[in-house]
CSV table of C-alpha atoms and ligand atoms in Angstrom, one decimal:
chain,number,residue,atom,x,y,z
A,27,UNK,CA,-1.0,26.0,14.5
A,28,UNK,CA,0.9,25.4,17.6
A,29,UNK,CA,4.0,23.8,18.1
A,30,UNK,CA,4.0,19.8,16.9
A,31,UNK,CA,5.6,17.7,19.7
A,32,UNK,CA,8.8,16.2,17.7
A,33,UNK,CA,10.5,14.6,20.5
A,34,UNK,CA,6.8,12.0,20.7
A,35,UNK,CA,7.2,11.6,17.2
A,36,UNK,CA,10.7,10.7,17.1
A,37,UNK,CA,10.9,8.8,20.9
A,38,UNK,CA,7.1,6.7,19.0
A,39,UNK,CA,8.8,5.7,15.8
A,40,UNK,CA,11.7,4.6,17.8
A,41,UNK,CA,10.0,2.0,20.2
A,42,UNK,CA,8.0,1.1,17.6
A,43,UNK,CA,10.7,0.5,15.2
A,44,UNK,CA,12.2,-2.1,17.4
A,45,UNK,CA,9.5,-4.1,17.6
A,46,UNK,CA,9.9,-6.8,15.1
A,47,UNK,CA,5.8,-7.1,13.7
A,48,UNK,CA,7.0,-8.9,10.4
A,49,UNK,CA,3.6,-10.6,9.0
A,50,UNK,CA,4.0,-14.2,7.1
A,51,UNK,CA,1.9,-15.2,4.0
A,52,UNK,CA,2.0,-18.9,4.8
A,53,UNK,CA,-0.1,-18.6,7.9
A,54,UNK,CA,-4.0,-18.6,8.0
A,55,UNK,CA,-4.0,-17.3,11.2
A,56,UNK,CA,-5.6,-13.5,11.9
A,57,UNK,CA,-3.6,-11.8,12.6
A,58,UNK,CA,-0.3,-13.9,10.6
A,59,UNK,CA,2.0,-13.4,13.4
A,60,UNK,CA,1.6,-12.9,17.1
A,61,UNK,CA,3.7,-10.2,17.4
A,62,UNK,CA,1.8,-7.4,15.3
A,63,UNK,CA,-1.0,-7.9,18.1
A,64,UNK,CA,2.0,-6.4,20.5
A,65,UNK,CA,2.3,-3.4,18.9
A,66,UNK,CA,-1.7,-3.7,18.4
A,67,UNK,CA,-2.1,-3.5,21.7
A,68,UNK,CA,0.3,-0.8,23.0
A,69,UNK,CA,-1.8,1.7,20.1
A,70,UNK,CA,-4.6,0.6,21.8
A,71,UNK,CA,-3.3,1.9,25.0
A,72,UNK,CA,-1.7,4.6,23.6
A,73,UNK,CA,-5.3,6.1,21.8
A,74,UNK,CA,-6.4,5.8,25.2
A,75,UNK,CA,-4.2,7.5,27.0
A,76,UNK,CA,-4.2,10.3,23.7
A,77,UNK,CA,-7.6,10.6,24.9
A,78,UNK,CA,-9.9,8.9,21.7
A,79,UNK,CA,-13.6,8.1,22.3
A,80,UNK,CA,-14.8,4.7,21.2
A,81,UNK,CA,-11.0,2.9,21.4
A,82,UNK,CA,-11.4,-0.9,20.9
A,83,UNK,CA,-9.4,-4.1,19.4
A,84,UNK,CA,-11.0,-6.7,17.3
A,85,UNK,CA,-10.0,-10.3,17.0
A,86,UNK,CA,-11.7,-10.9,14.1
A,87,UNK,CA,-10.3,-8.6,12.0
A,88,UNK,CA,-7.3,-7.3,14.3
A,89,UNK,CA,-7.7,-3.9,13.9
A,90,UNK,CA,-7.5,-0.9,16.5
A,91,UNK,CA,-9.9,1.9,16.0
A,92,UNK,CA,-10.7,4.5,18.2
A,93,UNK,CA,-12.2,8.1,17.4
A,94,UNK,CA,-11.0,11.8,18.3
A,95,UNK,CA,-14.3,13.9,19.1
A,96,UNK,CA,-15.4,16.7,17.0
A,97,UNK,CA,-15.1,20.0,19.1
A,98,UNK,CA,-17.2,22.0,16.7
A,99,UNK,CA,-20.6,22.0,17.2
A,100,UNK,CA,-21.6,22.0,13.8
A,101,UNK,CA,-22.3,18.1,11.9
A,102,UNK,CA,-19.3,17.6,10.1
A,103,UNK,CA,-18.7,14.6,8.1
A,104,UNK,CA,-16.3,11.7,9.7
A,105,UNK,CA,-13.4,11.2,8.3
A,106,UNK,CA,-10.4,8.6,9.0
A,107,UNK,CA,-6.9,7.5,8.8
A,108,UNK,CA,-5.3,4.2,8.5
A,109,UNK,CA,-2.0,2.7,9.1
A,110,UNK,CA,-0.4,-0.2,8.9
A,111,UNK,CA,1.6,-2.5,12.2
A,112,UNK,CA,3.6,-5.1,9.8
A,113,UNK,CA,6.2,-4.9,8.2
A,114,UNK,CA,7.9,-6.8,4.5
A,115,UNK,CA,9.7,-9.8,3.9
A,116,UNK,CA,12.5,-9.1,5.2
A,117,UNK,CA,14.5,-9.5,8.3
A,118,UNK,CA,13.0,-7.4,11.5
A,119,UNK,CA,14.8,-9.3,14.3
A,120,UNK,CA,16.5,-7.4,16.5
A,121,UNK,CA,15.7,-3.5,14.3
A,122,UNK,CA,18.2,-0.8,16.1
A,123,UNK,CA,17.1,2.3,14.6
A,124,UNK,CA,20.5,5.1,14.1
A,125,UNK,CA,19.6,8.7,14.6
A,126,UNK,CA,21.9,11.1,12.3
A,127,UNK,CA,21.2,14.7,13.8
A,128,UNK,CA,22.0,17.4,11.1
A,129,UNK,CA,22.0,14.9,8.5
A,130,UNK,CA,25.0,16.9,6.6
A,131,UNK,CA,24.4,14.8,2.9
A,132,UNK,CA,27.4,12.8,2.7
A,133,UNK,CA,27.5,8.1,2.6
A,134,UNK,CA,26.6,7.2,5.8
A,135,UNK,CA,28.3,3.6,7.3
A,136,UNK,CA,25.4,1.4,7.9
A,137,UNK,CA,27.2,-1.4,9.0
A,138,UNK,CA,27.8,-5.1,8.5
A,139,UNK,CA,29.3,-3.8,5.4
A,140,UNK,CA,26.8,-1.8,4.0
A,141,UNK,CA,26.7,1.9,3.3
A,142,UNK,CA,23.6,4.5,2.3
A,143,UNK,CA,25.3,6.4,-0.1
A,144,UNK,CA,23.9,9.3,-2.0
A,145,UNK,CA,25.0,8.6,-5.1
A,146,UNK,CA,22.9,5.5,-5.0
A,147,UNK,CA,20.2,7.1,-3.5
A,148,UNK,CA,20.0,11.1,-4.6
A,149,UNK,CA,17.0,11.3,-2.5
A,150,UNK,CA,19.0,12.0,0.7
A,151,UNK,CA,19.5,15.3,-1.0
A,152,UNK,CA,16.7,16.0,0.1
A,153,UNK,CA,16.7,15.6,4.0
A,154,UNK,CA,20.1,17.5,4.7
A,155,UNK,CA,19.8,19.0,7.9
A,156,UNK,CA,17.0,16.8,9.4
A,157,UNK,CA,16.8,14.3,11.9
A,158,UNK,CA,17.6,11.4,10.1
A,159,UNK,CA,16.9,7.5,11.4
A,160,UNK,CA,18.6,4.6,9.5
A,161,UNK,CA,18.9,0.6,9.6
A,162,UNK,CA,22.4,-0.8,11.0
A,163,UNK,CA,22.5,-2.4,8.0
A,164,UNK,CA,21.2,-5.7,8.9
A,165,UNK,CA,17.5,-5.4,8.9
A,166,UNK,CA,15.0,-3.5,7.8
A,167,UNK,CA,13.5,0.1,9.7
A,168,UNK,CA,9.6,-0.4,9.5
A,169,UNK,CA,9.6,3.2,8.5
A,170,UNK,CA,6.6,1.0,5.7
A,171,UNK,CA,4.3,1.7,8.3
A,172,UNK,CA,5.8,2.7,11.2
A,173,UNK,CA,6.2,6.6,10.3
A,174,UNK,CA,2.6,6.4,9.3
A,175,UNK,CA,1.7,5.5,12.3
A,176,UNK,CA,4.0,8.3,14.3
A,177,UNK,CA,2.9,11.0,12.2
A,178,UNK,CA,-1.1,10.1,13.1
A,179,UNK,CA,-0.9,9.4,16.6
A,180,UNK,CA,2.0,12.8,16.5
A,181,UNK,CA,-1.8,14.3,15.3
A,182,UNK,CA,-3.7,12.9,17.9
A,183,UNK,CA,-1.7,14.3,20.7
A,184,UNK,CA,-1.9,17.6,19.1
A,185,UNK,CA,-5.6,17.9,19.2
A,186,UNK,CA,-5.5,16.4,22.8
A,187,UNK,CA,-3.8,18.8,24.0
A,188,UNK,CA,-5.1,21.7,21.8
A,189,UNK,CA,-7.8,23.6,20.7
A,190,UNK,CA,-7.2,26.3,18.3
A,191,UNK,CA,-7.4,23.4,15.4
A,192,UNK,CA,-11.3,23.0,14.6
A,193,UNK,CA,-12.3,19.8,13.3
A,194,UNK,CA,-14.8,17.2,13.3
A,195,UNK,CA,-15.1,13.6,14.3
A,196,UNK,CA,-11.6,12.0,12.8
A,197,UNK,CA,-11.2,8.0,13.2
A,198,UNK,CA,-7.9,6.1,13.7
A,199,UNK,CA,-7.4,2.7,12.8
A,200,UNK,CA,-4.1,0.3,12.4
A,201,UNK,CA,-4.1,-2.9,11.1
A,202,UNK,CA,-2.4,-5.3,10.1
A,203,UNK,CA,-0.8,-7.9,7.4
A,204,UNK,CA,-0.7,-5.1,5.0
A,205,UNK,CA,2.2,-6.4,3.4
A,206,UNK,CA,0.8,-9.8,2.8
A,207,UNK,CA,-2.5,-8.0,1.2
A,208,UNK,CA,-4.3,-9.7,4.0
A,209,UNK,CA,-5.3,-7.2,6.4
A,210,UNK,CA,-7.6,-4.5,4.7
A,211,UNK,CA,-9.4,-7.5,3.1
A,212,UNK,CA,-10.8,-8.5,6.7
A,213,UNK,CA,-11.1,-5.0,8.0
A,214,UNK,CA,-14.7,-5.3,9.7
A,215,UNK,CA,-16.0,-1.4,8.1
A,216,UNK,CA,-18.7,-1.2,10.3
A,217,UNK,CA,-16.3,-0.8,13.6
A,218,UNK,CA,-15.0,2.4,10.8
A,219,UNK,CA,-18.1,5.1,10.3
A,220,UNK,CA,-16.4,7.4,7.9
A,221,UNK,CA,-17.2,8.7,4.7
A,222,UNK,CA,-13.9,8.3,3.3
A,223,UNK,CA,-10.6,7.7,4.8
A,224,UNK,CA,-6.6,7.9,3.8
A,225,UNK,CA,-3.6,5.6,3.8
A,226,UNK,CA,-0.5,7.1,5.1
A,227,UNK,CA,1.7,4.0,3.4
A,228,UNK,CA,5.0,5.3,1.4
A,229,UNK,CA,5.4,8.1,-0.6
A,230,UNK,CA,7.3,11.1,-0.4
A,231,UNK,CA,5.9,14.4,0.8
A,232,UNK,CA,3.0,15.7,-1.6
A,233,UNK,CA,1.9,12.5,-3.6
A,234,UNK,CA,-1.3,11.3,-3.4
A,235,UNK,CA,-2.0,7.9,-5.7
A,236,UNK,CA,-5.8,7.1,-5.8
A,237,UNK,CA,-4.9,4.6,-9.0
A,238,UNK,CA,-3.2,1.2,-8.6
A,239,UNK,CA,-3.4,-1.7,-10.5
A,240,UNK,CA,-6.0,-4.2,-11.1
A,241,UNK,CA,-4.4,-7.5,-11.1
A,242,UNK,CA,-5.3,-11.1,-11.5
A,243,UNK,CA,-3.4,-14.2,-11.5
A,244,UNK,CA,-4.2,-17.1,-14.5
A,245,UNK,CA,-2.8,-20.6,-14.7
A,246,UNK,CA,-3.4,-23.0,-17.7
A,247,UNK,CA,-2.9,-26.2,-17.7
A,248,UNK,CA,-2.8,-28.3,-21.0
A,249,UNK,CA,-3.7,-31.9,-21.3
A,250,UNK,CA,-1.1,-34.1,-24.1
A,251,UNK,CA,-0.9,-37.1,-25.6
A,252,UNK,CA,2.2,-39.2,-25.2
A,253,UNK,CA,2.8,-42.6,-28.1
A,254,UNK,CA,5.8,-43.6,-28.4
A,255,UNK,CA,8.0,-41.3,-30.7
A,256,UNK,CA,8.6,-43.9,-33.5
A,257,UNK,CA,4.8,-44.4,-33.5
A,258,UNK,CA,3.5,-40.5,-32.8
A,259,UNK,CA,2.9,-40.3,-36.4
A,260,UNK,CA,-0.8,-38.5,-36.4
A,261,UNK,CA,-1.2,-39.4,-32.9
A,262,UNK,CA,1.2,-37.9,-30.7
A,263,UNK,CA,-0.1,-34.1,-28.9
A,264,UNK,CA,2.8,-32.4,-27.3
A,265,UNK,CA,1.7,-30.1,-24.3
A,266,UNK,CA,5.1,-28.5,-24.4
A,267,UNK,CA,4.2,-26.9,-27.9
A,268,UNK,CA,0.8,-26.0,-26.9
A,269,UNK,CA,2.2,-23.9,-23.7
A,270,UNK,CA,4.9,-22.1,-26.2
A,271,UNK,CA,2.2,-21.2,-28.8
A,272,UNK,CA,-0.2,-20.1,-26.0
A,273,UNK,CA,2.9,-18.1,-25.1
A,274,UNK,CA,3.2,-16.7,-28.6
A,275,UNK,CA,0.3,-15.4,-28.9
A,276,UNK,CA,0.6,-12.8,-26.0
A,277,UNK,CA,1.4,-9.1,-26.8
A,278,UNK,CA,4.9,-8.9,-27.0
A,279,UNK,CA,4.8,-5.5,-25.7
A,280,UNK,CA,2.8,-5.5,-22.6
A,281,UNK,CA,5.5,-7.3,-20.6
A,282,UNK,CA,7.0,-5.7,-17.7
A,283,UNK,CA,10.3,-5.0,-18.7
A,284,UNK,CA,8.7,-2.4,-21.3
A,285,UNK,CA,6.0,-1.1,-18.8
A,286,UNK,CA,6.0,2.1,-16.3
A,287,UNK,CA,3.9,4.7,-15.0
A,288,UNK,CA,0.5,3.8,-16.5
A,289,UNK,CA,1.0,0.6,-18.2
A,290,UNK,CA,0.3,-2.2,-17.4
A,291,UNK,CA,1.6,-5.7,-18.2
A,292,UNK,CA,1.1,-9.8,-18.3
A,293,UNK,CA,3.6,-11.3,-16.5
A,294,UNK,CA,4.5,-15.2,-17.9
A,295,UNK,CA,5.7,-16.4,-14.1
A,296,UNK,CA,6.2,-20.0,-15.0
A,297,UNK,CA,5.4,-22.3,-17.9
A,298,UNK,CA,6.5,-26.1,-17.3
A,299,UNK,CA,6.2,-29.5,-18.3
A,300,UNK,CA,6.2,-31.8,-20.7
A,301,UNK,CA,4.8,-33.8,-23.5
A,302,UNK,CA,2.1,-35.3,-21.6
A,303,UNK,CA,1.0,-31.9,-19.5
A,304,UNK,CA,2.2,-28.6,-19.6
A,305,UNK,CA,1.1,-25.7,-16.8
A,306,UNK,CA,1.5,-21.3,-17.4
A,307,UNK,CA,0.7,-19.0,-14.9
A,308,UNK,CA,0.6,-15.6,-15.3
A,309,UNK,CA,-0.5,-12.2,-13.7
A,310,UNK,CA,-1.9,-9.6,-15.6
A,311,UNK,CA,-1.8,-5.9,-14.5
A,312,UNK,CA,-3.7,-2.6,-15.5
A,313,UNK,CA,-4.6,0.5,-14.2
A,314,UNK,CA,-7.4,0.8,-16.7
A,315,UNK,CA,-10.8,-1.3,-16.0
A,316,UNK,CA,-11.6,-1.3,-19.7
A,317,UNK,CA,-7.8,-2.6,-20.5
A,318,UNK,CA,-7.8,-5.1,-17.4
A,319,UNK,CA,-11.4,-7.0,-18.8
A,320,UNK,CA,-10.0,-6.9,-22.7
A,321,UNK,CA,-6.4,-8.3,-21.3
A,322,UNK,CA,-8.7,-11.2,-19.4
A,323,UNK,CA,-10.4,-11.6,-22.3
A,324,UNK,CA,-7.5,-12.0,-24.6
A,325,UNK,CA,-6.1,-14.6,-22.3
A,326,UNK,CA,-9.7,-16.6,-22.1
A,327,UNK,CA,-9.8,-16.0,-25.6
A,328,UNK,CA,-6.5,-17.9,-26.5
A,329,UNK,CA,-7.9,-20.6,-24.3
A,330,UNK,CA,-10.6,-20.9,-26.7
A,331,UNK,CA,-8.6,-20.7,-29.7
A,332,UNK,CA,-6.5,-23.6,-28.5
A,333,UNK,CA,-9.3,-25.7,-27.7
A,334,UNK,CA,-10.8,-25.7,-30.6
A,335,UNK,CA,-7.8,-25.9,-32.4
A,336,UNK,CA,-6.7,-29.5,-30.6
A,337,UNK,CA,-9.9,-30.3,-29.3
A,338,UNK,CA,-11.9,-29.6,-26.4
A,339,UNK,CA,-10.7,-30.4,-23.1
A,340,UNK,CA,-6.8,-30.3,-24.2
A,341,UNK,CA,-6.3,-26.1,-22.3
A,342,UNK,CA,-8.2,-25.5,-19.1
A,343,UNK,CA,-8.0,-21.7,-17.1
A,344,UNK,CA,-8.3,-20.5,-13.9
A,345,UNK,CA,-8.1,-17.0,-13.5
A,346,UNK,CA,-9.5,-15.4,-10.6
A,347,UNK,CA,-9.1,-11.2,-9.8
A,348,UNK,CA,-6.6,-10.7,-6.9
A,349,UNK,CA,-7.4,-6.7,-6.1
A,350,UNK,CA,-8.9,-3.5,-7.8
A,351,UNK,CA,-7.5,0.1,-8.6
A,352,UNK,CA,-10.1,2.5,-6.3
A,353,UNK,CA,-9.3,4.8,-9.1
A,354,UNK,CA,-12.9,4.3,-10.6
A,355,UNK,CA,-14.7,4.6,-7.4
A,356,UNK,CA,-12.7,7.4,-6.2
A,357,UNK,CA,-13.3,9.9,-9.2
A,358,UNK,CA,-16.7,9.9,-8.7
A,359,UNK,CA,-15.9,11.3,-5.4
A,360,UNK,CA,-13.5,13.4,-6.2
A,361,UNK,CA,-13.3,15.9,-3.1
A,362,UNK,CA,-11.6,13.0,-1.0
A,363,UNK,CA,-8.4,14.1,-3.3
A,364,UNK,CA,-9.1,17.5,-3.7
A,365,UNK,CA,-9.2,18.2,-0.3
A,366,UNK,CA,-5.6,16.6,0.4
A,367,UNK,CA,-4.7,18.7,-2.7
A,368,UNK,CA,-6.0,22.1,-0.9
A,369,UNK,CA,-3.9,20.9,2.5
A,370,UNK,CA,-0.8,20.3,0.2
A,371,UNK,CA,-1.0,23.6,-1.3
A,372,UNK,CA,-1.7,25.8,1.8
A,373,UNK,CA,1.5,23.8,3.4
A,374,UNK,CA,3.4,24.5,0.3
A,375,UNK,CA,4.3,20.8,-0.6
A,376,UNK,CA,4.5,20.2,-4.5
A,377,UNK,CA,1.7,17.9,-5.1
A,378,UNK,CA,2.4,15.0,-7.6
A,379,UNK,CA,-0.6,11.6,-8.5
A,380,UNK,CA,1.7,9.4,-8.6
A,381,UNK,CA,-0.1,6.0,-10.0
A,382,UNK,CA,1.3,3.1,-7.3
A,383,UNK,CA,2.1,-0.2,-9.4
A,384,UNK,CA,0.9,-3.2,-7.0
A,385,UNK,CA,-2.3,-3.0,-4.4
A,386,UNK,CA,-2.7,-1.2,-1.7
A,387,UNK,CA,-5.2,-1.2,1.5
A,388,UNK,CA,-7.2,1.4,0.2
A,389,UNK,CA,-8.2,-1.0,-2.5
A,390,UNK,CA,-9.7,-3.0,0.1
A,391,UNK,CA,-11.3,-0.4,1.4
A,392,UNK,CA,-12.4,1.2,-1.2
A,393,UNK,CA,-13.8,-1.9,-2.5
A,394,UNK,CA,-16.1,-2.0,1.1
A,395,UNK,CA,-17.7,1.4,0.1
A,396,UNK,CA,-15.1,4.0,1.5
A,397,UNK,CA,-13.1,6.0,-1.2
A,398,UNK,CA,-9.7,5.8,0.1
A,399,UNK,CA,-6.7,7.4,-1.6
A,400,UNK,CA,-3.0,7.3,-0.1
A,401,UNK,CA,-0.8,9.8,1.1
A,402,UNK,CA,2.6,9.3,2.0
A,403,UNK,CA,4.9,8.8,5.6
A,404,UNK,CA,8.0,10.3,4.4
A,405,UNK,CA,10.4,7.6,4.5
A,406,UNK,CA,12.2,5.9,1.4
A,407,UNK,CA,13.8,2.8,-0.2
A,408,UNK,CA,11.3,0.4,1.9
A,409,UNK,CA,11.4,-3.1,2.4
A,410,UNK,CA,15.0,-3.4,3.1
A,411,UNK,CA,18.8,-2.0,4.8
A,412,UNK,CA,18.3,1.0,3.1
A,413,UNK,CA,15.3,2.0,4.3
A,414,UNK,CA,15.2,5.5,5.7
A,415,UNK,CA,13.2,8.6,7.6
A,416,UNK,CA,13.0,11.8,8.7
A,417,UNK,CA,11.8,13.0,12.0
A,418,UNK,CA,11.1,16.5,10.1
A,419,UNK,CA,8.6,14.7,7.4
A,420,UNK,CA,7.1,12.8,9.9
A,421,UNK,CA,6.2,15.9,11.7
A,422,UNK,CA,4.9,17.2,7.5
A,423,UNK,CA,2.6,14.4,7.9
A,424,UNK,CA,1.3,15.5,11.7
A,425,UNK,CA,1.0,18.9,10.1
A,426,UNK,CA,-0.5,17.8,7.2
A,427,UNK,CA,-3.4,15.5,8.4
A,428,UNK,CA,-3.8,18.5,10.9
A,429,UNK,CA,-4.4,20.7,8.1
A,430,UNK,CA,-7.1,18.5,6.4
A,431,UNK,CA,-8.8,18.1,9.2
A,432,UNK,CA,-9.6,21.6,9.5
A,433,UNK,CA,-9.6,22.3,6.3
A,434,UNK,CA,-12.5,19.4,6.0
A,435,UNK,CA,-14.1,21.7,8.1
A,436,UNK,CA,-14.5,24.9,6.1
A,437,UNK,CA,-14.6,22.9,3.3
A,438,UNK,CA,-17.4,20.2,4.2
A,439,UNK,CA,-20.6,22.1,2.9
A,440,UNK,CA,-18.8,23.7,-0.2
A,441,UNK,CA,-16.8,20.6,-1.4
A,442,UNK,CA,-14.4,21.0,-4.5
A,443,UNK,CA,-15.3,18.2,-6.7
A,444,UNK,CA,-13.6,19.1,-9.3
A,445,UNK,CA,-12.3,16.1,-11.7
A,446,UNK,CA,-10.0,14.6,-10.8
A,447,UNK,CA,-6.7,14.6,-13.6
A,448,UNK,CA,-3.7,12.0,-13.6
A,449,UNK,CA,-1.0,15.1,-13.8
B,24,ZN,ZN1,3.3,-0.2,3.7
């Protein structure tokens, strides 16, 4: 491999950084907010001008795609990668990105009264030395997607301007509302002619998560009877005691306060009311498939009891299934992880499944029929001030996704599909 062009990974992140592309879960519109389709546009310039075949932007589903050409001659699956344009909740306005050279491991004064300091976060440990990029303390950085998307176009440049990497057809595409679980959901997969793709969305240097939760939400409303109090003898049917013994009857231990790594949990968000009516909802959460029905069962089944309990139409449910773990779909293909697992290993990186506990893209589109796991973009403590990268794990990812890509090639007609583990 040839030298990686750091200075258009780090001057990329930067403009892109700035630009505030914050996506809104109020608005119906595609995509939320006008100002993702900025930064939309300028990738769609920039594949262009990186020289990708097939380079076009959808209204419809607001998504830029656009395709690097095989140079082997050899038919070699397509593969792709996907990044996200918006960022969290939180405030983007006005993002001035701080560049620490020789990051030298000690607190570093974000401003507006707020410092990064390693004892709060040990994970700075690990990025002495490097390039490091930081809020000012009053926003967020975007690295949640932004580095994802420097590290892939840092790729595409590569293999525009070289040739000793072999590969076959590899597809780009950033979209957006990511953050709002919007955006994957409309992603149009026939503009996308891959047979599996990855997410470059969080996660430190050598994890690769192809199991998230299931989740659903639930709400259950109940249906009292109010007399007056001195007269309720035999008559009276309080809602409020209905919702508590609905309550009760949830496992006591799958809550999340006693839930990590694969557990999952039901969630009580809110139970209101009063005599005459009383409404719960709820989310319930499970990496398993087999767990997530018998938890929607258990919660239907209540219902039931209830019901019949106080008569018929006292507890109504509606519980509808918000996204789905790939996990299932992916280990029957189990090469897609296998593969990132063979470039992790031949770049040294310690490889770690790390299960991810909420939804991702990849759900989405794994969901549409293409197994897609996540890898990582190097940054940490997303979301907020603290929010951090590295120029030098950015350039890991460029050197990464360069490595499965020809890897992919050698590895194509003799695919590992070994099963896959959880450790
Ligand atoms: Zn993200």
């Amino acid at each position: 491999m040839k030298t990686i062009d750091q200075d258009y990974i780090e001057n990329k992140f930067i403009e892109y950084a700035k630009l505030n592309t914050r996506s809104e879960m109020e608005s119906n519109t595609v995509p939320s907010t006008a100002r993702q389709v900025v930064l939309l546009k300028k990738l769609e310039q920039e594949l262009d001008n990186l020289g990708l075949k097939d380079v076009s932007y959808s209204d419809k589903d607001a998504y830029v795609v656009g395709r690097i050409p095989s140079n082997v001659t050899e038919k070699i699956t397509p593969i792709g990668f996907v990044a996200h344009v918006d960022t969290a909740d939180f405030n983007a306005e006005n993002i001035k990105p701080q560049i620490h050279h020789h990051y030298d491991g000690t607190d570093i004064d974000l401003g507006h009264g707020y410092t990064l300091s390693t004892e709060e976060f040990p994970s700075l440990k690990k990025v002495i030395g490097h390039t490091l990029i930081t809020t000012s303390g009053d926003t967020l950085l975007g690295a949640d997607d932004k580095a994802g998307i420097a590290g892939l176009l840092g790729m595409a440049k590569y293999l525009n301007e070289n040739s000793d990497i072999k590969h076959g057809d590899l597809w780009l595409a950033f979209g957006p509302d990511e953050e709002i679980g919007k955006g994957a959901a409309r992603f149009d997969v026939e503009r996308f002619p891959v047979e599996f793709t990855y997410t470059l969305d969080n996660g430190n240097p050598g994890d690769i998560t192809y199991e998230t939760f299931n989740a659903a939400s639930a709400r259950i409303k109940i249906k009292g009877t109010v007399v007056h109090p001195g007269e309720a003898y035999g008559l009276m049917v309080n809602a409020n005691l209905i919702a508590n013994e609905f309550i009760n009857q949830l496992p006591s231990d799958f809550v999340p306060e006693k839930s990590k790594d694969y557990q999952g949990f039901i969630l009580v968000l809110s139970n209101e009311g009063n005599v005459d009516h009383a409404q719960i909802d709820l989310i319930i959460r499970s990496f398993d498939t087999g767990d997530f029905k018998a938890k929607k069962e258990l919660v239907k089944g209540i219902v039931t009891k209830l019901n019949a309990k106080y008569g018929k139409k006292r507890v109504t449910l509606e519980m509808h299934d918000q996204y789905h773990s790939p996990g299932d779909k992916i280990k029957k293909h189990p090469y897609v992880v296998n593969l990132a697992k063979h470039a992790y290993e031949k770049l040294g990186l310690p490889i770690n499944y790390v299960p991810f506990r909420g939804g991702t893209d990849g759900d989405f589109i794994t969901e549409k029929g293409i197994p897609t796991p996540n890898l990582f973009n190097g940054g940490a403590n997303f979301h907020g001030r603290f929010e951090y990268v590295t120029v030098e794990n950015m350039v890991l990812l460029t050197k990464t996704l360069l490595t499965i890509a020809s890897l992919h090639v050698d590895l194509d007609k003799k695919r590992d599909n070994t099963p896959l583990r959880r450790k």
